[in-house]
XYZ file of C-alpha atoms in Angstrom:
725
model
C -68.984 -140.288 -72.185
C -69.369 -138.452 -68.969
C -71.834 -139.560 -66.591
C -74.393 -136.857 -65.682
C -74.765 -136.232 -62.016
C -78.149 -135.254 -60.710
C -78.139 -132.847 -57.584
C -80.864 -132.449 -55.231
C -82.599 -129.122 -54.671
C -80.928 -128.737 -51.355
C -77.527 -129.203 -52.922
C -78.369 -126.707 -55.577
C -79.548 -124.205 -52.901
C -76.287 -124.680 -50.943
C -74.192 -124.229 -53.993
C -75.927 -121.038 -54.975
C -75.539 -119.707 -51.419
C -71.887 -120.507 -51.473
C -71.399 -118.729 -54.761
C -73.334 -115.666 -53.542
C -71.112 -115.453 -50.385
C -68.065 -115.831 -52.541
C -69.381 -113.063 -54.793
C -69.986 -110.786 -51.817
C -66.522 -111.430 -50.429
C -64.955 -110.639 -53.791
C -67.006 -107.527 -54.053
C -66.050 -106.437 -50.517
C -62.403 -107.092 -51.259
C -62.601 -105.034 -54.472
C -64.391 -102.209 -52.680
C -61.738 -102.196 -49.997
C -58.998 -102.108 -52.651
C -60.801 -99.333 -54.512
C -61.172 -97.432 -51.209
C -57.459 -97.867 -50.313
C -56.477 -96.708 -53.809
C -58.835 -93.761 -53.535
C -57.360 -92.809 -50.118
C -53.860 -92.916 -51.518
C -54.794 -90.684 -54.417
C -56.594 -88.238 -52.120
C -53.617 -87.834 -49.879
C -51.431 -87.091 -52.901
C -53.947 -84.557 -54.219
C -54.217 -82.888 -50.850
C -50.396 -82.533 -50.608
C -50.298 -80.980 -54.034
C -53.115 -78.588 -53.176
C -51.249 -77.501 -50.015
C -47.992 -76.978 -51.942
C -49.884 -74.889 -54.533
C -51.393 -72.786 -51.755
C -47.990 -72.160 -50.175
C -46.459 -71.352 -53.525
C -49.213 -68.880 -54.281
C -48.760 -67.185 -50.951
C -44.987 -66.828 -51.454
C -45.500 -65.367 -54.853
C -48.058 -62.930 -53.631
C -45.579 -61.850 -50.892
C -42.753 -61.385 -53.383
C -44.999 -59.434 -55.646
C -46.044 -57.172 -52.744
C -42.417 -56.474 -51.947
C -41.622 -55.768 -55.557
C -44.502 -53.337 -55.683
C -43.152 -51.492 -52.688
C -39.679 -51.353 -54.222
C -41.016 -50.032 -57.418
C -42.952 -47.398 -55.522
C -39.797 -46.371 -53.589
C -37.728 -46.184 -56.787
C -40.372 -44.155 -58.430
C -40.550 -41.745 -55.485
C -36.817 -41.373 -55.436
C -36.714 -40.538 -59.088
C -39.381 -37.934 -58.537
C -37.391 -36.473 -55.538
C -34.159 -36.420 -57.592
C -35.968 -34.665 -60.386
C -37.331 -32.056 -57.987
C -33.862 -31.481 -56.357
C -32.213 -31.190 -59.781
C -34.766 -28.613 -60.813
C -34.029 -26.764 -57.507
C -30.285 -26.898 -58.084
C -30.329 -25.787 -61.638
C -33.388 -23.510 -61.888
C -34.699 -22.269 -58.536
C -31.486 -21.872 -56.404
C -28.755 -22.224 -59.038
C -27.077 -18.953 -58.065
C -27.067 -19.806 -54.319
C -25.460 -23.234 -54.829
C -22.899 -21.772 -57.180
C -21.810 -19.498 -54.381
C -21.606 -22.432 -52.043
C -19.201 -24.043 -54.519
C -16.904 -21.081 -53.934
C -17.408 -21.215 -50.173
C -17.471 -24.875 -49.273
C -16.210 -24.665 -45.691
C -16.376 -22.418 -42.650
C -13.763 -22.583 -39.955
C -12.895 -20.759 -36.773
C -9.686 -18.765 -36.669
C -8.277 -16.953 -33.688
C -6.467 -13.635 -33.432
C -4.489 -12.116 -30.576
C -5.703 -9.273 -28.446
C -3.785 -6.611 -26.529
C -1.956 -7.784 -23.413
C -2.905 -6.357 -20.067
C -1.047 -3.335 -18.716
C 1.328 -3.447 -15.737
C 1.297 -0.679 -13.176
C 3.184 0.126 -9.960
C 1.488 0.338 -6.535
C 0.347 3.894 -7.199
C -1.079 3.208 -10.631
C 1.851 4.569 -12.625
C 2.231 2.686 -15.925
C 5.203 0.399 -16.202
C 4.273 -1.554 -19.334
C 1.615 -0.500 -21.825
C 0.531 -1.208 -25.378
C 0.863 0.803 -28.583
C -1.376 -0.080 -31.520
C -0.028 -0.100 -35.086
C -1.639 -0.713 -38.472
C -0.655 -3.993 -39.980
C -1.144 -6.199 -43.089
C -2.147 -9.646 -41.929
C -2.587 -13.047 -43.556
C -4.742 -15.977 -42.407
C -3.754 -19.187 -44.196
C -6.427 -21.600 -45.159
C -5.986 -25.391 -44.644
C -3.946 -27.169 -47.351
C -3.287 -24.092 -49.476
C -0.573 -25.112 -51.993
C 2.562 -23.061 -52.317
C 1.650 -22.208 -55.926
C -1.420 -20.298 -54.701
C 0.584 -18.546 -52.033
C 3.068 -17.413 -54.645
C 0.269 -15.943 -56.723
C -1.129 -14.016 -53.753
C 2.359 -12.840 -52.842
C 2.895 -11.577 -56.344
C -0.304 -9.514 -56.224
C 0.392 -8.166 -52.756
C 3.983 -7.175 -53.660
C 2.531 -4.588 -56.113
C 0.717 -2.902 -53.208
C 3.188 -2.939 -50.233
C 6.897 -2.937 -49.599
C 8.609 -5.143 -47.012
C 12.264 -5.565 -45.932
C 14.244 -8.096 -47.961
C 17.534 -8.058 -46.111
C 16.582 -11.194 -44.127
C 16.121 -13.437 -47.159
C 18.442 -16.481 -47.367
C 19.363 -18.532 -50.425
C 16.934 -21.223 -49.223
C 14.112 -18.615 -49.000
C 14.724 -17.644 -52.667
C 14.776 -21.229 -53.801
C 11.565 -22.055 -51.931
C 9.839 -19.184 -53.625
C 11.149 -20.134 -57.097
C 9.806 -23.686 -56.583
C 6.373 -22.395 -55.561
C 6.151 -19.809 -58.414
C 7.405 -22.197 -61.117
C 5.952 -25.575 -60.224
C 5.587 -26.910 -63.756
C 9.088 -26.007 -64.807
C 10.688 -27.400 -61.651
C 8.710 -30.685 -61.886
C 9.841 -31.091 -65.479
C 13.429 -31.136 -64.202
C 12.840 -34.067 -61.947
C 13.719 -37.661 -62.758
C 11.018 -40.318 -62.954
C 11.952 -41.688 -59.542
C 11.969 -38.203 -58.006
C 8.522 -37.546 -59.301
C 7.279 -40.494 -57.229
C 8.490 -38.881 -54.005
C 5.997 -37.261 -51.573
C 5.813 -34.312 -49.183
C 9.130 -33.153 -47.771
C 11.235 -35.558 -49.859
C 9.612 -34.218 -53.085
C 10.083 -30.613 -51.916
C 13.739 -31.170 -51.199
C 14.287 -32.764 -54.607
C 12.617 -29.752 -56.243
C 14.773 -27.298 -54.311
C 17.934 -29.152 -55.429
C 16.886 -28.590 -59.031
C 16.905 -24.780 -58.578
C 20.061 -23.252 -59.983
C 21.965 -20.088 -59.014
C 20.775 -18.387 -62.221
C 17.174 -19.158 -61.235
C 17.397 -17.004 -58.127
C 19.042 -13.936 -59.589
C 16.000 -11.990 -58.578
C 15.400 -8.319 -59.197
C 14.037 -6.053 -56.382
C 10.463 -6.750 -57.251
C 10.978 -10.494 -57.163
C 12.723 -10.213 -53.781
C 9.683 -8.400 -52.480
C 7.539 -11.273 -53.682
C 9.911 -13.792 -52.037
C 9.859 -11.910 -48.745
C 6.089 -11.807 -48.627
C 5.886 -15.468 -49.648
C 8.264 -16.381 -46.835
C 5.926 -14.751 -44.274
C 2.850 -16.372 -45.749
C 4.415 -19.820 -46.040
C 5.462 -19.722 -42.405
C 1.845 -19.234 -41.277
C -0.040 -22.091 -39.642
C -3.520 -22.982 -40.898
C -6.247 -20.677 -39.629
C -3.759 -18.725 -37.567
C -3.105 -15.109 -38.366
C 0.428 -13.938 -39.185
C 1.583 -10.429 -39.875
C 3.124 -9.674 -43.242
C 3.976 -6.103 -42.299
C 3.463 -4.431 -38.940
C 6.106 -1.654 -38.996
C 5.706 1.631 -40.849
C 2.589 0.626 -42.721
C 1.493 3.652 -44.815
C -2.022 4.879 -45.317
C -1.608 4.253 -49.041
C -0.720 0.612 -48.416
C -3.738 0.194 -46.251
C -5.953 1.772 -48.889
C -4.475 -0.403 -51.726
C -4.936 -3.637 -49.739
C -8.466 -2.682 -48.690
C -9.483 -1.899 -52.218
C -8.086 -5.196 -53.679
C -8.950 -7.473 -50.773
C -11.068 -9.692 -52.946
C -8.001 -10.471 -55.087
C -5.914 -11.395 -52.026
C -7.261 -14.533 -50.358
C -6.490 -14.507 -46.654
C -5.036 -11.018 -46.610
C -6.631 -8.456 -44.352
C -6.011 -5.223 -42.448
C -5.244 -5.716 -38.721
C -3.952 -3.914 -35.664
C -0.797 -5.043 -34.032
C 0.093 -4.313 -30.388
C 3.594 -3.583 -29.273
C 4.769 -3.284 -25.614
C 5.833 0.106 -24.390
C 7.836 1.062 -21.324
C 7.016 4.621 -20.199
C 9.440 4.441 -17.239
C 12.440 3.642 -19.420
C 14.924 1.178 -17.867
C 13.262 1.191 -14.432
C 12.797 -2.466 -13.499
C 13.274 -3.358 -17.153
C 15.158 -6.596 -16.613
C 12.630 -7.803 -13.981
C 9.606 -6.928 -16.142
C 10.900 -9.284 -18.896
C 9.733 -9.275 -22.426
C 7.448 -10.764 -25.075
C 8.449 -13.101 -27.886
C 8.272 -11.805 -31.480
C 5.866 -13.337 -33.903
C 8.777 -14.891 -35.859
C 9.971 -16.651 -32.739
C 6.530 -17.480 -31.363
C 6.353 -19.984 -28.551
C 9.587 -20.758 -26.686
C 10.984 -24.045 -27.994
C 11.596 -25.514 -24.506
C 7.978 -24.859 -23.464
C 6.291 -25.566 -26.837
C 4.241 -28.604 -25.809
C 3.020 -27.003 -22.620
C 1.792 -23.935 -24.426
C 0.192 -25.910 -27.224
C -1.767 -27.994 -24.684
C -3.186 -24.705 -23.360
C -4.594 -23.664 -26.711
C -1.778 -21.403 -27.986
C -0.775 -21.248 -31.598
C 2.892 -21.808 -32.512
C 3.407 -18.203 -33.652
C 1.673 -16.634 -30.619
C 3.687 -13.997 -28.803
C 4.028 -14.797 -25.115
C 6.021 -13.556 -22.164
C 9.486 -14.941 -22.432
C 11.059 -13.898 -19.187
C 10.305 -12.881 -15.531
C 7.116 -10.913 -14.901
C 5.797 -11.035 -18.451
C 6.240 -14.812 -18.362
C 5.026 -15.480 -14.811
C 1.970 -13.244 -15.274
C 1.175 -14.379 -18.811
C -1.955 -16.343 -17.804
C -3.480 -13.112 -16.500
C -2.283 -10.587 -19.076
C -2.537 -12.529 -22.321
C -6.307 -12.131 -22.680
C -8.748 -14.228 -24.641
C -8.237 -14.340 -28.424
C -10.880 -13.022 -30.711
C -12.654 -15.620 -32.898
C -13.459 -15.270 -36.544
C -15.574 -17.336 -38.891
C -13.288 -17.970 -41.807
C -14.801 -18.997 -45.212
C -12.641 -21.308 -47.280
C -13.017 -21.728 -51.033
C -12.461 -24.890 -53.038
C -8.706 -24.023 -53.314
C -8.426 -23.949 -49.549
C -7.962 -20.203 -49.566
C -9.597 -17.831 -47.047
C -12.142 -15.738 -48.894
C -13.956 -14.055 -46.040
C -13.458 -13.464 -42.341
C -16.196 -12.343 -39.903
C -15.700 -11.698 -36.230
C -17.847 -14.019 -34.089
C -16.253 -13.096 -30.717
C -14.413 -9.890 -30.090
C -12.095 -11.462 -27.535
C -11.139 -9.991 -24.216
C -8.126 -7.863 -23.559
C -5.672 -9.125 -20.984
C -6.260 -8.181 -17.365
C -4.311 -5.304 -15.802
C -1.735 -6.055 -13.166
C -1.002 -3.849 -10.156
C 2.474 -4.522 -8.673
C 3.774 -3.656 -5.259
C 6.746 -1.754 -6.634
C 6.986 2.030 -6.100
C 8.320 3.588 -9.283
C 9.297 6.835 -7.614
C 11.200 5.022 -4.867
C 12.826 2.710 -7.463
C 14.061 5.807 -9.375
C 15.321 7.455 -6.177
C 17.227 4.329 -5.133
C 18.552 3.942 -8.652
C 19.946 7.450 -8.655
C 21.602 6.925 -5.294
C 23.157 3.687 -6.605
C 24.349 5.349 -9.786
C 25.856 8.154 -7.829
C 27.852 5.653 -5.780
C 29.103 3.832 -8.894
C 30.196 7.077 -10.596
C 32.263 7.844 -7.556
C 33.911 4.514 -7.056
C 37.707 4.421 -7.391
C 38.447 0.806 -8.386
C 37.159 -0.906 -11.525
C 36.541 -4.147 -9.657
C 33.999 -2.357 -7.445
C 31.432 -2.218 -10.270
C 28.044 -3.182 -8.828
C 25.525 -2.357 -6.095
C 22.273 -4.014 -5.057
C 19.424 -2.503 -2.944
C 16.149 -4.125 -1.885
C 13.269 -2.493 -0.013
C 10.094 -4.165 1.333
C 7.230 -3.826 3.738
C 8.086 -5.961 6.783
C 4.496 -6.666 7.880
C 3.263 -7.906 4.470
C 6.277 -8.948 2.427
C 5.465 -6.470 -0.397
C 8.572 -5.595 -2.361
C 8.859 -1.866 -2.881
C 12.102 -1.730 -4.802
C 14.647 -4.007 -6.514
C 17.663 -1.988 -7.568
C 20.599 -3.582 -9.172
C 23.157 -1.443 -11.064
C 26.291 -2.587 -12.753
C 29.010 -1.075 -14.906
C 29.437 -3.084 -18.192
C 32.554 -3.609 -20.221
C 31.936 -0.282 -22.017
C 31.907 1.683 -18.761
C 28.119 2.173 -18.964
C 25.862 1.793 -15.937
C 23.140 -0.751 -16.765
C 20.246 -2.296 -14.990
C 20.905 -5.536 -13.041
C 17.878 -5.810 -10.838
C 17.879 -9.531 -11.499
C 21.016 -9.741 -9.366
C 19.043 -8.826 -6.264
C 17.556 -12.328 -6.202
C 19.738 -14.375 -8.604
C 23.218 -13.431 -7.270
C 24.516 -14.308 -3.770
C 27.296 -12.791 -1.691
C 29.220 -13.455 1.478
C 27.289 -11.120 3.828
C 29.512 -10.428 6.807
C 28.254 -9.291 10.196
C 24.688 -8.404 9.199
C 23.633 -11.994 9.896
C 24.788 -11.896 13.576
C 21.195 -11.384 14.709
C 20.436 -14.925 13.458
C 23.457 -16.271 15.364
C 22.172 -14.695 18.601
C 18.803 -16.370 17.961
C 20.624 -19.698 17.450
C 22.291 -19.275 20.816
C 18.971 -18.876 22.520
C 17.348 -21.665 20.495
C 19.978 -24.177 21.610
C 19.923 -22.703 25.143
C 23.591 -21.786 25.316
C 22.286 -18.239 25.912
C 19.543 -17.270 28.323
C 18.148 -13.932 29.425
C 20.007 -14.403 32.689
C 23.311 -15.753 31.287
C 24.209 -14.187 27.939
C 27.688 -12.734 28.208
C 30.993 -13.693 26.615
C 34.419 -12.135 26.933
C 35.592 -10.577 23.685
C 39.344 -11.316 23.336
C 41.576 -12.748 20.624
C 41.159 -16.506 20.292
C 44.005 -18.808 19.371
C 43.153 -22.296 18.274
C 45.441 -25.181 17.313
C 46.115 -25.088 13.583
C 43.805 -22.153 12.952
C 44.653 -18.454 12.399
C 43.929 -16.133 15.302
C 40.286 -14.979 15.552
C 39.520 -11.451 16.595
C 36.750 -8.842 16.333
C 37.213 -6.049 13.822
C 39.171 -3.961 16.287
C 41.299 -6.806 17.573
C 44.475 -6.110 15.594
C 45.022 -2.810 17.434
C 43.294 -3.374 20.791
C 43.416 -6.753 22.411
C 41.947 -5.799 25.784
C 39.252 -8.209 26.975
C 35.725 -6.885 26.941
C 32.637 -8.484 28.322
C 29.563 -8.159 26.137
C 25.988 -9.300 26.394
C 23.978 -10.095 23.260
C 22.742 -6.466 22.742
C 26.195 -5.018 23.176
C 27.695 -7.663 20.883
C 25.290 -6.608 18.108
C 25.925 -2.911 18.821
C 29.720 -3.342 18.549
C 29.580 -6.173 15.997
C 31.670 -8.582 18.069
C 33.008 -11.529 16.045
C 34.280 -13.252 19.224
C 30.817 -13.234 20.802
C 29.435 -15.095 17.771
C 32.370 -17.570 17.759
C 31.923 -18.388 21.447
C 28.173 -18.852 20.853
C 28.859 -21.239 17.981
C 31.447 -23.120 20.105
C 28.914 -23.574 22.905
C 26.290 -24.833 20.411
C 28.987 -27.329 19.184
C 29.673 -28.586 22.701
C 32.696 -26.408 23.593
C 31.434 -23.688 26.033
C 34.860 -23.116 27.511
C 37.866 -21.553 25.823
C 41.544 -22.316 26.546
C 44.372 -20.688 24.629
C 45.747 -23.075 22.030
C 42.873 -25.473 22.358
C 41.880 -27.762 19.445
C 38.532 -27.461 17.729
C 38.645 -31.093 16.845
C 35.978 -31.924 19.460
C 33.525 -29.415 18.006
C 30.263 -31.169 17.017
C 30.452 -31.836 13.236
C 26.785 -30.743 13.017
C 27.482 -27.275 14.421
C 27.196 -25.593 10.987
C 23.932 -27.426 10.246
C 22.591 -26.403 13.637
C 23.300 -22.750 12.866
C 21.775 -23.111 9.386
C 18.617 -24.577 10.830
C 17.964 -21.316 12.709
C 19.240 -19.125 9.828
C 16.631 -20.692 7.538
C 13.906 -19.555 9.912
C 14.931 -15.980 8.913
C 14.901 -16.794 5.208
C 18.705 -17.216 4.875
C 19.569 -20.019 2.487
C 15.945 -20.832 1.452
C 13.451 -19.470 -1.161
C 11.806 -16.246 -0.125
C 8.445 -17.113 -1.740
C 8.875 -14.409 -4.421
C 7.861 -16.693 -7.362
C 10.462 -15.388 -9.831
C 12.462 -17.598 -12.224
C 16.126 -18.199 -11.324
C 15.796 -17.165 -7.666
C 19.036 -18.292 -5.987
C 18.968 -19.937 -2.561
C 22.543 -18.867 -1.790
C 25.539 -21.137 -1.534
C 25.888 -23.472 1.386
C 29.579 -24.078 1.760
C 31.049 -27.509 2.335
C 32.341 -27.838 5.931
C 35.869 -29.172 5.594
C 37.145 -28.167 9.109
C 35.736 -27.005 12.447
C 37.007 -23.537 11.576
C 34.425 -23.292 8.756
C 31.570 -23.531 11.262
C 33.160 -20.821 13.362
C 33.510 -18.521 10.288
C 29.833 -19.191 9.416
C 28.734 -17.737 12.804
C 29.828 -14.195 11.898
C 28.918 -14.193 8.201
C 32.229 -15.294 6.602
C 31.260 -18.571 4.900
C 27.825 -19.104 3.304
C 26.411 -16.759 0.710
C 22.938 -15.108 0.491
C 21.104 -12.914 -1.961
C 20.240 -9.277 -1.221
C 16.555 -10.354 -1.264
C 17.215 -13.024 1.364
C 19.034 -10.476 3.538
C 16.004 -8.192 3.203
C 13.637 -10.974 4.309
C 15.971 -11.635 7.215
C 15.837 -8.086 8.570
C 12.119 -7.798 7.791
C 11.526 -10.875 9.926
C 13.340 -9.219 12.830
C 11.280 -6.056 12.321
C 8.005 -8.028 12.134
C 8.492 -9.601 15.586
C 9.718 -12.981 14.226
C 7.087 -13.513 11.526
C 8.711 -14.337 8.178
C 6.424 -13.112 5.414
C 6.497 -14.424 1.855
C 8.163 -11.817 -0.407
C 5.876 -10.829 -3.276
C 5.591 -8.255 -6.051
C 1.998 -8.818 -7.176
C -0.710 -6.736 -5.495
C -3.732 -7.652 -7.610
C -5.063 -8.412 -11.058
C -8.208 -6.747 -12.393
C -10.307 -6.843 -15.571
C -9.753 -3.902 -17.878
C -12.478 -1.313 -17.600
C -12.550 2.228 -18.889
C -14.603 3.373 -15.948
C -12.582 1.489 -13.261
C -12.425 3.126 -9.861
C -11.409 1.924 -6.437
C -15.044 1.129 -5.782
C -15.978 -0.946 -8.820
C -12.840 -2.850 -9.722
C -13.488 -6.358 -10.996
C -10.829 -8.344 -9.212
C -9.321 -11.471 -10.820
C -6.773 -12.150 -8.118
C -5.413 -10.388 -5.093
C -2.385 -11.376 -3.088
C -2.917 -11.999 0.601
C 0.063 -11.654 2.957
C 1.427 -15.069 3.806
C 3.275 -16.061 6.954
C 5.931 -18.586 6.002
C 7.014 -19.290 9.557
C 7.484 -17.862 13.112
C 10.947 -17.799 14.656
C 11.211 -20.652 17.179
C 12.457 -18.347 19.965
C 10.545 -16.334 22.532
C 9.315 -12.788 22.076
C 11.847 -11.678 24.652
C 14.717 -13.016 22.513
C 13.345 -11.273 19.420
C 13.076 -7.996 21.359
C 16.726 -8.306 22.531
C 17.800 -8.680 18.863
C 15.691 -5.641 17.941
C 17.327 -3.698 20.765
C 20.756 -4.625 19.482
C 19.832 -3.375 16.040
C 18.498 -0.180 17.531
C 21.718 0.352 19.448
C 23.753 0.070 16.214
C 22.128 3.199 14.862
C 21.161 5.105 18.002
C 23.613 4.329 20.832
C 26.727 6.581 20.720
C 28.804 3.382 20.813
C 26.928 1.900 17.883
C 28.842 1.508 14.619
C 26.250 3.348 12.578
C 25.436 6.044 15.104
C 27.165 8.859 13.212
C 25.500 7.896 9.960
C 21.916 7.194 11.055
C 21.136 8.778 14.381
C 19.947 12.063 12.921
C 17.343 10.549 10.625
C 13.743 11.830 10.760
C 12.581 8.314 11.651
C 14.259 6.061 14.184
C 16.264 3.449 12.268
C 17.360 0.090 13.481
C 19.948 -1.950 11.579
C 23.196 -3.843 11.260
C 26.347 -3.211 9.313
C 28.514 -5.906 7.756
C 31.885 -6.362 6.172
C 32.881 -9.670 4.628
C 36.509 -10.193 3.746
C 36.766 -11.762 0.243
C 40.555 -11.687 0.052
C 43.263 -9.389 1.389
C 42.106 -5.785 1.097
C 38.874 -6.636 -0.690
C 35.493 -6.924 1.078
C 31.800 -6.987 0.511
C 30.084 -4.107 2.336
C 26.538 -4.772 3.549
C 23.770 -3.150 5.564
C 20.318 -4.246 6.683
C 17.828 -2.051 8.566
C 14.270 -0.980 9.098
C 12.285 2.071 10.196
C 10.514 3.354 12.181
C 11.817 1.208 14.965
C 8.550 1.069 16.897
C 6.284 0.579 13.852
C 8.319 -0.671 10.863
C 7.096 0.484 7.489
C 10.144 -0.335 5.354
C 13.039 -2.748 5.491
C 16.189 -2.159 3.388
C 19.117 -4.334 2.488
C 22.300 -3.138 0.671
C 25.122 -5.190 -0.839
C 28.194 -3.604 -2.438
C 30.631 -6.258 -3.659
C 34.419 -5.858 -4.000
C 35.203 -2.741 -2.001
C 38.920 -2.008 -1.742
C 40.052 -0.836 1.673
C 43.080 1.019 0.438
C 40.899 2.933 -2.017
C 38.742 4.158 0.908
C 35.529 3.639 -0.951
C 32.194 4.381 0.707
C 30.545 1.513 2.681
C 26.907 0.452 2.360
C 25.950 2.214 5.606
C 26.972 5.506 3.976
C 24.003 5.168 1.617
C 21.445 3.988 4.188
C 20.434 7.396 5.454
C 19.712 8.691 1.961
C 17.710 5.601 1.112
C 15.497 5.951 4.231
C 15.148 9.650 3.462
C 13.938 8.857 -0.077
C 11.079 6.890 1.475
C 10.036 9.095 4.409
C 10.977 12.504 2.967
C 10.958 12.303 -0.817
C 10.305 16.038 -1.178
C 13.586 16.767 0.626
C 15.417 14.711 -1.963
C 13.831 16.678 -4.791
C 14.916 19.933 -3.136
C 18.454 18.548 -2.757
C 18.477 17.640 -6.455
C 17.500 21.157 -7.334
C 20.279 22.832 -5.351
């Protein structure tokens, strides 16, 4: 049995206190645990609440966007319904028309070229308008559609068919019978494209296929023209002999002929006949279009491939002025690519008119004199003559006459030869040799004489003046006398002095002559325009032929015009430079360019361009030297001892000039003359070249024509009276 233990009140009180403290601690611990647990649960709940808030916000944002999208879709549907109603109900007819006219393009058409006149306003080249049937091809129009249009048009007009080739007929058959031709192709051929496919189709056309009747040939000829057209560029189906009935038929059925229209074609006319015809040049045909060798250049300037342009000489050089600005047309294209309507949006501007420096009346007078000479010549080899006239103070070309007898015995124009052909000139260039003597200081005003006598050099044929074979007496000449009498020896001695051999001894060698003697002479010659361009700005201008110096004798021959060759135009510039006191003027044929105006007068001309006289250079010798050369030329025509005195001294105006004879071979020479008048106030310079004169035939020399040429300029009425007698 357990023994009971009795506690004292104090012990009981302590025990109860201990238990109460223990209870409090336990309670505190439990409260802390509950608090910690509550905190953990609160944090979790707070996180969940925040996530819910964010989720709600995102959903509301998505819903807002969806509402906007639905609103947009709804608005679009309403808009589409309104547009559909507009297309089908309100403006149905308008939009149906737009289906037929889905594109508008700009096409261009040519305008008349500018006219070309002489210095006095006389028409050299004009225009003549002719009715035409034209076609403007739309972009990507298939050949099948072209064939249909050609078939319709062939019932209204007739065109030449003699130019059709076998390939033309096959091309038309392919276009007019597409389904049939395609059915003949193999599977692999049907996969071909573009040119390869077309070639395969053409090969499937048989000889029987192209046994066309006349009506079908008409269709093929029209198709050929249409098929050659470039997109939005007008081509002419027929522009010759178009009848009023054809115009009426096409006009009446124009709606059935996509791209076909009535037009006016312009052809060049030449009221003065063959006067300057070769120099004026020509214009390409529409079939030829742009010259092949200049195609890219023209295309870069906005030309179409079938445009007609100047193809030679003045028409070509002046083309930028006289071509005008093309008219522009708004061209409506239907869904088949065909032109359905054309409206002019810009009328274009006709080419500017050109005024040349040529004198038509003088040109005709010179031509008649040249033809008269050729009709009287006695040797077939003497079959050409060239004459150039200019104004010495300005370089204006008054006349370019070239006449030649062709293989049929007809006299034809060869004005081109005045600047594209060169000839050995003979003594006419001796004025330049005198200038060279002064330039290199082997001649001076105080010391300018040489003894004219036959010269014998080692290994070189004897050199004499023209009279030397019959009269060998020594003569002392100064520079003026040497020009008057045309002394070869004076020129030779001058060239020898320039080359370092001022003294002559019989039988001496020319081996010590400076090898640069010929080049020294040519340096001075070029100052006169001999051997260099004249500034004329014409295609194919020749600079003459500079001979190769193979021996000292060549340089000697050069000094009196027996070696290098020059053109008649260069010889004219040479004498004009002498007449103009040593100023070499650029040769030119263009006076001015002006806009076309029906009311144009001298006071209200609208100038596009006007040529100003241009000084190319001044002779590098003194005025005194130039005057001595002028005096020598005066003496040729006016001193009783001058070689042209009998021919020219009686003229109404005082003439200065120089004759020339160049030996080509035994008995055959070129006859030349250069001169100007009046002597104290030069108004005209003339050069004449007659190749291949035969001495034994006693044909006339160039100087024989000079008096009549000057007379034609100064006294034209006298020539008319002479013609009437």
